[in-house]
CSV table of C-alpha atoms in Angstrom, one decimal:
chain,number,residue,atom,x,y,z
E,1,UNK,CA,94.0,118.6,84.0
E,2,UNK,CA,93.8,116.4,87.0
E,3,UNK,CA,95.9,113.6,88.4
E,4,UNK,CA,93.4,110.7,87.6
E,5,UNK,CA,93.4,107.1,88.7
E,6,UNK,CA,94.0,104.1,85.9
E,7,UNK,CA,92.4,100.7,86.6
E,8,UNK,CA,95.7,99.1,84.8
E,9,UNK,CA,99.6,99.4,85.7
E,10,UNK,CA,102.2,99.4,83.6
E,11,UNK,CA,105.8,99.3,83.5
E,12,UNK,CA,107.0,102.4,82.4
E,13,UNK,CA,110.6,102.9,84.0
E,14,UNK,CA,109.1,104.8,87.2
E,15,UNK,CA,112.8,104.5,88.8
E,16,UNK,CA,114.9,105.9,86.0
E,17,UNK,CA,112.0,108.7,85.8
E,18,UNK,CA,112.2,109.6,89.3
E,19,UNK,CA,116.3,109.5,88.9
E,20,UNK,CA,115.5,111.8,86.0
E,21,UNK,CA,113.2,114.3,87.8
E,22,UNK,CA,115.4,114.3,90.7
E,23,UNK,CA,118.5,115.0,89.1
E,24,UNK,CA,116.9,117.7,86.6
E,25,UNK,CA,117.5,120.5,89.1
E,26,UNK,CA,121.3,120.5,89.4
E,27,UNK,CA,122.4,119.4,85.9
E,28,UNK,CA,124.7,122.2,84.4
E,29,UNK,CA,123.2,123.7,81.2
E,30,UNK,CA,125.3,124.5,78.4
E,31,UNK,CA,123.6,127.3,77.3
E,32,UNK,CA,123.8,128.7,80.8
E,33,UNK,CA,121.7,129.6,83.6
E,34,UNK,CA,119.3,132.7,83.8
E,35,UNK,CA,120.4,135.3,86.4
E,36,UNK,CA,116.4,135.9,87.1
E,37,UNK,CA,115.4,133.1,89.9
E,38,UNK,CA,112.2,131.4,88.3
E,39,UNK,CA,111.4,129.1,91.1
E,40,UNK,CA,111.8,130.3,94.9
E,41,UNK,CA,113.7,127.8,97.3
E,42,UNK,CA,110.8,127.8,99.5
E,43,UNK,CA,108.3,126.9,96.5
E,44,UNK,CA,110.6,124.1,95.3
E,45,UNK,CA,111.5,122.6,98.9
E,46,UNK,CA,107.5,122.2,98.7
E,47,UNK,CA,107.5,120.7,95.6
E,48,UNK,CA,110.0,118.1,96.3
E,49,UNK,CA,108.4,117.5,99.8
E,50,UNK,CA,105.4,116.9,98.1
E,51,UNK,CA,106.8,114.5,95.3
E,52,UNK,CA,108.8,112.6,97.8
E,53,UNK,CA,105.9,111.8,100.1
E,54,UNK,CA,104.0,110.5,96.9
E,55,UNK,CA,107.1,108.3,95.7
E,56,UNK,CA,107.5,106.8,99.7
E,57,UNK,CA,103.7,106.1,99.5
E,58,UNK,CA,103.6,104.6,95.8
E,59,UNK,CA,106.8,102.1,97.3
E,60,UNK,CA,104.5,101.6,100.2
E,61,UNK,CA,101.6,100.6,98.0
E,62,UNK,CA,103.5,97.9,96.1
E,63,UNK,CA,104.9,96.6,98.7
E,64,UNK,CA,101.5,96.2,100.6
E,65,UNK,CA,100.0,94.5,97.4
E,66,UNK,CA,103.0,92.0,97.1
E,67,UNK,CA,102.6,91.2,100.5
E,68,UNK,CA,98.9,90.6,100.6
E,69,UNK,CA,99.5,88.6,97.2
E,70,UNK,CA,101.9,86.4,99.0
E,71,UNK,CA,99.4,86.1,102.3
E,72,UNK,CA,96.8,85.2,100.2
E,73,UNK,CA,98.8,82.7,98.5
E,74,UNK,CA,99.8,81.3,101.8
E,75,UNK,CA,96.6,80.9,103.1
E,76,UNK,CA,95.3,78.7,100.1
E,77,UNK,CA,98.4,76.6,100.3
E,78,UNK,CA,97.8,76.0,104.1
E,79,UNK,CA,94.2,75.0,103.7
E,80,UNK,CA,95.0,72.7,100.9
E,81,UNK,CA,98.0,71.2,102.7
E,82,UNK,CA,95.6,70.4,105.3
E,83,UNK,CA,93.2,68.4,103.2
E,84,UNK,CA,95.8,66.5,101.4
E,85,UNK,CA,97.0,65.4,105.5
E,86,UNK,CA,93.5,64.6,106.5
E,87,UNK,CA,92.7,62.5,103.0
E,88,UNK,CA,96.1,60.7,103.6
E,89,UNK,CA,95.2,59.8,107.3
E,90,UNK,CA,91.6,58.6,105.8
E,91,UNK,CA,93.2,56.3,103.5
E,92,UNK,CA,95.4,54.5,106.3
E,93,UNK,CA,95.3,51.2,106.5
E,94,UNK,CA,94.4,51.4,110.0
E,95,UNK,CA,91.1,53.0,109.4
E,96,UNK,CA,90.2,49.4,107.8
E,97,UNK,CA,91.2,47.8,111.5
E,98,UNK,CA,90.1,50.4,113.9
E,99,UNK,CA,86.1,52.0,113.8
E,100,UNK,CA,87.2,54.8,116.3
E,101,UNK,CA,90.0,55.7,114.2
E,102,UNK,CA,88.0,55.7,111.2
E,103,UNK,CA,85.4,58.1,112.6
E,104,UNK,CA,88.1,60.5,114.0
E,105,UNK,CA,89.8,60.5,110.5
E,106,UNK,CA,86.6,61.0,108.9
E,107,UNK,CA,85.7,64.2,111.3
E,108,UNK,CA,88.8,65.8,110.6
E,109,UNK,CA,88.5,65.2,106.9
E,110,UNK,CA,85.2,66.9,107.0
E,111,UNK,CA,86.6,69.5,108.9
E,112,UNK,CA,89.2,70.7,106.8
E,113,UNK,CA,87.3,70.4,104.0
E,114,UNK,CA,85.2,73.2,105.3
E,115,UNK,CA,88.0,74.8,106.7
E,116,UNK,CA,89.7,74.9,102.7
E,117,UNK,CA,86.0,76.1,101.5
E,118,UNK,CA,85.7,79.0,104.2
E,119,UNK,CA,89.1,80.0,103.3
E,120,UNK,CA,88.8,80.1,99.7
E,121,UNK,CA,85.8,82.4,100.2
E,122,UNK,CA,87.9,84.8,102.7
E,123,UNK,CA,90.8,84.7,100.1
E,124,UNK,CA,88.1,85.9,96.9
E,125,UNK,CA,86.6,88.4,99.1
E,126,UNK,CA,90.2,89.8,100.3
E,127,UNK,CA,90.8,90.0,96.6
E,128,UNK,CA,88.1,92.1,95.4
E,129,UNK,CA,88.3,94.5,98.4
E,130,UNK,CA,91.8,95.1,99.2
E,131,UNK,CA,94.3,93.2,96.6
E,132,UNK,CA,92.2,94.7,93.5
E,133,UNK,CA,92.0,98.1,94.9
E,134,UNK,CA,95.6,98.4,95.9
E,135,UNK,CA,96.5,97.2,92.2
E,136,UNK,CA,94.0,100.2,90.7
E,137,UNK,CA,95.8,102.8,93.0
E,138,UNK,CA,99.1,101.3,92.2
E,139,UNK,CA,98.3,102.3,88.6
E,140,UNK,CA,97.8,106.3,89.4
E,141,UNK,CA,101.5,106.7,89.9
E,142,UNK,CA,102.7,106.4,86.4
E,143,UNK,CA,100.5,109.6,85.3
E,144,UNK,CA,101.5,111.4,88.4
E,145,UNK,CA,105.6,110.6,87.4
E,146,UNK,CA,104.4,111.6,84.0
E,147,UNK,CA,102.8,114.8,85.1
E,148,UNK,CA,106.0,115.9,87.4
E,149,UNK,CA,108.4,115.0,84.6
E,150,UNK,CA,106.8,117.1,82.2
E,151,UNK,CA,106.7,120.0,84.8
E,152,UNK,CA,110.2,119.5,84.7
E,153,UNK,CA,110.8,119.7,81.4
E,154,UNK,CA,108.8,122.9,81.1
E,155,UNK,CA,110.6,124.6,83.8
E,156,UNK,CA,114.2,123.7,81.6
E,157,UNK,CA,112.3,125.5,78.4
E,158,UNK,CA,111.5,128.2,80.8
E,159,UNK,CA,115.2,128.7,82.0
E,160,UNK,CA,116.4,128.5,78.4
E,161,UNK,CA,114.4,131.1,76.9
E,162,UNK,CA,114.9,133.6,79.8
E,163,UNK,CA,118.4,133.0,79.8
E,164,UNK,CA,118.0,134.1,75.9
E,165,UNK,CA,115.6,137.5,76.7
E,166,UNK,CA,118.5,138.4,79.2
E,167,UNK,CA,121.0,137.9,77.1
E,168,UNK,CA,119.2,140.3,74.4
E,169,UNK,CA,118.7,142.7,77.4
E,170,UNK,CA,122.5,143.1,78.3
E,171,UNK,CA,123.3,144.1,74.6
E,172,UNK,CA,123.5,147.3,73.2
E,173,UNK,CA,120.0,148.3,72.1
E,174,UNK,CA,120.5,148.6,68.5
E,175,UNK,CA,117.3,147.7,66.0
E,176,UNK,CA,118.0,144.0,65.5
E,177,UNK,CA,118.8,143.8,69.0
E,178,UNK,CA,115.4,145.0,69.9
E,179,UNK,CA,113.9,143.2,67.4
E,180,UNK,CA,115.3,140.0,68.6
E,181,UNK,CA,114.2,140.8,72.3
E,182,UNK,CA,110.9,141.4,71.4
E,183,UNK,CA,110.6,137.9,69.8
E,184,UNK,CA,112.5,136.4,72.6
E,185,UNK,CA,110.0,137.7,75.1
E,186,UNK,CA,107.2,136.7,72.8
E,187,UNK,CA,108.9,133.2,72.7
E,188,UNK,CA,109.2,133.1,76.8
E,189,UNK,CA,105.4,134.5,77.3
E,190,UNK,CA,103.4,130.8,76.4
E,191,UNK,CA,106.6,128.7,78.0
E,192,UNK,CA,106.3,130.5,81.1
E,193,UNK,CA,102.5,130.1,81.3
E,194,UNK,CA,102.5,126.5,80.5
E,195,UNK,CA,105.2,126.1,83.3
E,196,UNK,CA,103.5,128.1,85.8
E,197,UNK,CA,100.3,126.4,84.9
E,198,UNK,CA,101.8,122.8,85.8
E,199,UNK,CA,103.6,123.7,88.6
E,200,UNK,CA,100.4,125.3,90.0
E,201,UNK,CA,98.3,122.1,89.5
E,202,UNK,CA,101.0,119.8,91.1
E,203,UNK,CA,101.2,121.9,94.2
E,204,UNK,CA,97.6,121.8,94.8
E,205,UNK,CA,96.6,118.5,93.5
E,206,UNK,CA,99.8,116.4,95.2
E,207,UNK,CA,98.9,117.3,98.8
E,208,UNK,CA,95.5,116.4,97.9
E,209,UNK,CA,95.9,112.9,96.2
E,210,UNK,CA,98.3,112.4,99.5
E,211,UNK,CA,95.5,112.6,102.1
E,212,UNK,CA,93.1,111.1,100.2
E,213,UNK,CA,94.6,107.9,100.3
E,214,UNK,CA,92.6,107.5,103.9
E,215,UNK,CA,89.5,108.0,102.2
E,216,UNK,CA,90.3,105.4,99.5
E,217,UNK,CA,92.1,102.8,101.8
E,218,UNK,CA,89.8,102.8,105.1
E,219,UNK,CA,86.9,100.7,103.2
E,220,UNK,CA,89.6,98.3,102.2
E,221,UNK,CA,91.0,97.7,105.7
E,222,UNK,CA,87.8,97.6,107.1
E,223,UNK,CA,87.0,94.8,105.1
E,224,UNK,CA,89.7,92.9,105.5
E,225,UNK,CA,89.2,92.9,109.0
E,226,UNK,CA,85.7,91.8,108.7
E,227,UNK,CA,87.1,89.0,106.3
E,228,UNK,CA,89.2,87.6,108.9
E,229,UNK,CA,86.4,88.1,111.9
E,230,UNK,CA,84.0,85.8,109.8
E,231,UNK,CA,86.6,83.2,108.6
E,232,UNK,CA,88.4,82.8,112.3
E,233,UNK,CA,84.5,82.6,114.0
E,234,UNK,CA,83.9,79.7,111.6
E,235,UNK,CA,87.1,78.3,112.4
E,236,UNK,CA,86.1,78.2,116.1
E,237,UNK,CA,82.8,76.7,115.2
E,238,UNK,CA,84.6,74.0,113.3
E,239,UNK,CA,87.5,72.9,115.4
E,240,UNK,CA,85.0,73.1,118.4
E,241,UNK,CA,82.6,70.6,116.9
E,242,UNK,CA,85.9,68.5,115.8
E,243,UNK,CA,86.9,68.4,119.3
E,244,UNK,CA,83.5,67.1,120.7
E,245,UNK,CA,84.0,64.5,118.0
E,246,UNK,CA,87.1,63.2,118.7
E,247,UNK,CA,87.6,63.9,122.3
E,248,UNK,CA,85.6,61.3,123.3
E,249,UNK,CA,88.1,60.4,126.9
E,250,UNK,CA,88.0,64.0,127.7
E,251,UNK,CA,91.8,64.1,128.4
E,252,UNK,CA,93.6,67.3,128.9
E,253,UNK,CA,96.9,68.1,126.7
E,254,UNK,CA,99.3,67.2,129.6
E,255,UNK,CA,97.5,63.2,130.0
E,256,UNK,CA,97.4,62.8,126.3
E,257,UNK,CA,101.0,64.1,126.2
E,258,UNK,CA,102.0,61.0,129.0
E,259,UNK,CA,99.7,58.4,127.7
E,260,UNK,CA,101.7,59.2,123.8
E,261,UNK,CA,105.3,59.2,125.9
E,262,UNK,CA,103.8,55.9,127.7
E,263,UNK,CA,102.8,54.3,123.9
E,264,UNK,CA,106.5,55.7,122.6
E,265,UNK,CA,108.1,53.6,125.9
E,266,UNK,CA,106.4,50.4,125.3
E,267,UNK,CA,107.5,50.7,121.2
E,268,UNK,CA,111.2,51.7,122.4
E,269,UNK,CA,111.1,48.1,124.6
E,270,UNK,CA,110.5,46.4,121.8
E,271,UNK,CA,113.3,44.0,120.4
E,272,UNK,CA,113.7,45.3,116.9
E,273,UNK,CA,114.2,48.9,118.0
E,274,UNK,CA,116.7,48.2,120.8
E,275,UNK,CA,120.2,49.3,120.3
E,276,UNK,CA,123.0,47.3,119.7
């Protein structure tokens, strides 16, 4: 049975499962450990190393999915706020008195609405090409964790029956003992085969799954970059047009700052705002 992907994610107690899997290798068994070494230390280290890499990958995938959702939500909130500000400025009473101000605010309001529209398109694209694939990828890990848990359970059954066989092998070879030894060996054989199959499957497929992440995520990240490039190219065009519409005087930022300071000084000079 291969480790396959599933589109949905479920809360299956991943943290508890991990703790169980990691602890099962050293919990003392009341029935006693077999004298025969069932799994070599090298194989067990390889297994733990590969599984640890997948646990970290799971955590990183979930964190990236969460961060991407926060990012798109913040993007939408930003553009909606910008539209709200431009609408408020457009409804300012000054627009009824100053045609130049009205023209500027109308241009700003149009630009903000265009920005919001392009931003929504960008977010929809990121949702389809990045966020949804991340969610589907996260949905694989519960199946993986369950496969590891089944492997660990098979290992404990293997140890239990191996210990049972060894117990009869150490007894005096009487008729009843030999019968029980034969029965124990027959009981052990399918359990041993089951563990070895599960162990081999995971050792073969965990590295493949880990390294397949590059091929899986590369199209998503390329789509993310393209979406951002398209969006910011449009933003450059929108705000360049806006600058041409409202920057009639052609003043530099330093000149505008000095002009603003001069106006502020005039306001401060009024008696109604003078300090007592």
